[in-house]
PDB file of C-alpha atoms in Angstrom:
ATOM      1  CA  UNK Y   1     143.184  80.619 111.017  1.00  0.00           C
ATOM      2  CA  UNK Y   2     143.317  80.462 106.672  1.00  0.00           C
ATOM      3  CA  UNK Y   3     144.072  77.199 105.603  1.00  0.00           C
ATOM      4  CA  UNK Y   4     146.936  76.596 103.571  1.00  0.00           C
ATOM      5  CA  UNK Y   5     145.093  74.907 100.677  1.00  0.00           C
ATOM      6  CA  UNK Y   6     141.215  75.365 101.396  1.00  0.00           C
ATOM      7  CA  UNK Y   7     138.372  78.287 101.372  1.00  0.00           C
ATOM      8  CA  UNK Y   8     135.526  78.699 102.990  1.00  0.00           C
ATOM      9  CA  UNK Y   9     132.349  80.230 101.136  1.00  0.00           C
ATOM     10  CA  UNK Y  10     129.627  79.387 103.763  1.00  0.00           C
ATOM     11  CA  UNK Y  11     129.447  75.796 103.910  1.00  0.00           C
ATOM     12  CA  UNK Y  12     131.353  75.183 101.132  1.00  0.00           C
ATOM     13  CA  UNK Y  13     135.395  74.876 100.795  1.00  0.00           C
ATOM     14  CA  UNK Y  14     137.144  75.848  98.050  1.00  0.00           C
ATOM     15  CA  UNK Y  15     140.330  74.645  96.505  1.00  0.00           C
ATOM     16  CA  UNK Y  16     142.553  75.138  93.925  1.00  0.00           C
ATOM     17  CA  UNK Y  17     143.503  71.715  92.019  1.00  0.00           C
ATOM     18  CA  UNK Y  18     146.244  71.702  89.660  1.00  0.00           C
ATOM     19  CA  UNK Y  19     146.392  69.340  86.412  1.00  0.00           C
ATOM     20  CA  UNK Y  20     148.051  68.726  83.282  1.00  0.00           C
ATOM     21  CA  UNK Y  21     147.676  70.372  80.263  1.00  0.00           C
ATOM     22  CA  UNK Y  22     147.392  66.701  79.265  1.00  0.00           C
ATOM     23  CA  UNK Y  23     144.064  66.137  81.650  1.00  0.00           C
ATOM     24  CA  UNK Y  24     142.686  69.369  80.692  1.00  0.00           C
ATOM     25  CA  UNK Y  25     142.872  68.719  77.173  1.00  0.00           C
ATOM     26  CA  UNK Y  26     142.065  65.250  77.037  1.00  0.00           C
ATOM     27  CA  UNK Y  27     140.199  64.969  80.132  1.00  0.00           C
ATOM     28  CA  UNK Y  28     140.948  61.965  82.805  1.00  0.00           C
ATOM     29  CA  UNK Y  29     141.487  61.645  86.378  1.00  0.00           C
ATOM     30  CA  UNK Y  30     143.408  63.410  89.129  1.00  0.00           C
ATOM     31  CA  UNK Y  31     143.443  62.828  92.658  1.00  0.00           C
ATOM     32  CA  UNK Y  32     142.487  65.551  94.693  1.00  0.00           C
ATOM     33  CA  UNK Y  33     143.227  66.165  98.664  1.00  0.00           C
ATOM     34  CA  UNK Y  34     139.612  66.397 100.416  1.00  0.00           C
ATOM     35  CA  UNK Y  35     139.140  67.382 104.090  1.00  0.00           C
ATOM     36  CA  UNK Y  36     138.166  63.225 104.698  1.00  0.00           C
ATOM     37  CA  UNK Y  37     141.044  62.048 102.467  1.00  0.00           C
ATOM     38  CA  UNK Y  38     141.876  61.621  99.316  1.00  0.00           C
ATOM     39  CA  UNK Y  39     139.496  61.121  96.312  1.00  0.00           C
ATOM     40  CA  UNK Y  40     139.658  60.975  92.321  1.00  0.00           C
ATOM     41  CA  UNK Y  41     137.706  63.960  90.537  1.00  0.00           C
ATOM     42  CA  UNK Y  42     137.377  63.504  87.063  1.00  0.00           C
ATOM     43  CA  UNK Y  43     138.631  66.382  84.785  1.00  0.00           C
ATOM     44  CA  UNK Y  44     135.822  66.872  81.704  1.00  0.00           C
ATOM     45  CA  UNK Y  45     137.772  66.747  78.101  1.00  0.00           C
ATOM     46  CA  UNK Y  46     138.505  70.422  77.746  1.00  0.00           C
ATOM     47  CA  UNK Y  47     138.907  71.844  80.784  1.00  0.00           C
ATOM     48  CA  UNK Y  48     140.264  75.197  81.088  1.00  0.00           C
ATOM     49  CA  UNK Y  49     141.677  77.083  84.339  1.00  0.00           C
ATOM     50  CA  UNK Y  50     139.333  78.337  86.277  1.00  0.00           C
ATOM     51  CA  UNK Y  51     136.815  75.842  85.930  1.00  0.00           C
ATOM     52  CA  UNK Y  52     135.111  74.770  89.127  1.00  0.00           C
ATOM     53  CA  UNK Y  53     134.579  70.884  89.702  1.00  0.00           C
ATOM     54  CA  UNK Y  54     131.644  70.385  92.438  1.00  0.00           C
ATOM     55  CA  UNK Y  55     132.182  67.262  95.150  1.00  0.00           C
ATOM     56  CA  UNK Y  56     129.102  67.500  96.882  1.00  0.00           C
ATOM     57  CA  UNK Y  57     129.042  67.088 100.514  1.00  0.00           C
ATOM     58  CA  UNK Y  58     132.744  67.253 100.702  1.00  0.00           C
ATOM     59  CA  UNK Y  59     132.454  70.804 102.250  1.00  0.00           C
ATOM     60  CA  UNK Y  60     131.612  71.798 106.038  1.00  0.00           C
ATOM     61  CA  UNK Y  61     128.979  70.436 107.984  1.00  0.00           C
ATOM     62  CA  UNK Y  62     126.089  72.553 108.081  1.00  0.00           C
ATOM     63  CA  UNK Y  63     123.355  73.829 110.986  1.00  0.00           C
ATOM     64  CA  UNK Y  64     121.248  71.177 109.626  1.00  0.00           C
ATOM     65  CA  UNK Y  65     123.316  68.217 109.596  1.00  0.00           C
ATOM     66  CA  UNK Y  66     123.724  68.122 106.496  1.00  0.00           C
ATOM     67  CA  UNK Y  67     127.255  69.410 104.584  1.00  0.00           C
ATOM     68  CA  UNK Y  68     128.476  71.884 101.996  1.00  0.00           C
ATOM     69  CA  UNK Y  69     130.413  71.028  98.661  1.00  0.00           C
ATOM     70  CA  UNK Y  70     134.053  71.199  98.057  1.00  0.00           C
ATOM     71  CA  UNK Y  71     134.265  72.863  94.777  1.00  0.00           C
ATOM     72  CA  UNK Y  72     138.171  72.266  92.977  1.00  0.00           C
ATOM     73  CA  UNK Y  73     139.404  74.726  90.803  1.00  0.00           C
ATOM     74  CA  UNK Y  74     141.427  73.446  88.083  1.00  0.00           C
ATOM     75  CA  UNK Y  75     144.221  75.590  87.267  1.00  0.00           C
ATOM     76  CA  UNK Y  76     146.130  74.249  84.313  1.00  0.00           C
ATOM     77  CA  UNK Y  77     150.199  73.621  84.897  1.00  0.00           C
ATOM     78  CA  UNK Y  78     152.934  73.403  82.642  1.00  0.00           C
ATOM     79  CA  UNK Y  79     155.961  70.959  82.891  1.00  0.00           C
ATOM     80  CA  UNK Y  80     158.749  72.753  84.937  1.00  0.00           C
ATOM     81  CA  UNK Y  81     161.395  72.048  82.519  1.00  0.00           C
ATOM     82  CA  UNK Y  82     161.349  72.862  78.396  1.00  0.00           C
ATOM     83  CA  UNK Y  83     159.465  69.731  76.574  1.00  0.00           C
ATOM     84  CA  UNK Y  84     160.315  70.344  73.390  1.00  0.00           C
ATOM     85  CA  UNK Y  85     157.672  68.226  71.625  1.00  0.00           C
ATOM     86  CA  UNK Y  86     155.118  69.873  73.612  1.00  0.00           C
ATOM     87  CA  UNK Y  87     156.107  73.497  72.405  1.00  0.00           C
ATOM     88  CA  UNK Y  88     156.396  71.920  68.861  1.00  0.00           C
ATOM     89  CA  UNK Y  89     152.179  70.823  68.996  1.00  0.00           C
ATOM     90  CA  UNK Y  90     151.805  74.139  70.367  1.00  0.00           C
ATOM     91  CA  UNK Y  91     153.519  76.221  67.074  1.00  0.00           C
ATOM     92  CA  UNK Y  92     151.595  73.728  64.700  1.00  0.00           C
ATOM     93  CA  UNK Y  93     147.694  73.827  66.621  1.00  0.00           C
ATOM     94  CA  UNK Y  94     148.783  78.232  66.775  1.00  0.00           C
ATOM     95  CA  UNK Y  95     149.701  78.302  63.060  1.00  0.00           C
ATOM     96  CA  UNK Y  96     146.510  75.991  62.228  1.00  0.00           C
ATOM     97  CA  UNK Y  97     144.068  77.480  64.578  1.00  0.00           C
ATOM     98  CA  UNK Y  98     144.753  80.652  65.676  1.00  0.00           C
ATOM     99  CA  UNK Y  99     141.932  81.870  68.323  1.00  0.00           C
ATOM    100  CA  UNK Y 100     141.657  84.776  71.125  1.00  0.00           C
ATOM    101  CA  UNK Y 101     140.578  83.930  74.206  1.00  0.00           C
ATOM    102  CA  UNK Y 102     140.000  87.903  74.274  1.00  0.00           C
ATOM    103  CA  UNK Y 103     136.818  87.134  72.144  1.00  0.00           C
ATOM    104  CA  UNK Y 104     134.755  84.524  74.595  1.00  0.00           C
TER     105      UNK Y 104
END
């Protein structure tokens, strides 16, 4: 049956792992859910949704003995309610450096 939070891709599992805009900007530490518990992944300064973090042989076992990678895909999340001060930094950095992701 799917799993609720994990894909497979042949011996590998693949999650999605949601941060702050705070970690992804600044970079730091979140924990992430791992089929053998819990562990801390660390977010690289700049991070943008969609990036894939690898934890090697986090993923299934393979024929070998031997296991897959869990790769976590951060996918960058907002605060629920308004933050004002937030929305403020974003007007100044958009009126200081525009850019277009469009262009990449």
């Amino acid at each position: 049956a799917p799993h609720p939070v994990l894909k497979r891709e042949g011996d590998s599992l693949v999650m999605d792992l949601p941060v702050t805009f705070y970690d992804a900007v600044l970079g730091g530490k979140v924990e992430a859910a791992t089929p053998d518990g819990p562990v801390m992944v660390t977010v690289p300064k700049g991070s943008n949704t969609g990036a894939r973090l690898r934890l090697k042989g986090r993923g299934l076992a393979d024929a070998k003995g031997g296991r897959g990678d869990l790769f976590a895909r951060l996918v960058v999340v907002l605060p629920d309610a308004p933050d004002a001060a937030l929305e403020a930094f974003a007007e100044e950095q958009k009126a200081k450096r525009p850019y277009s992701p469009k262009r990449r």
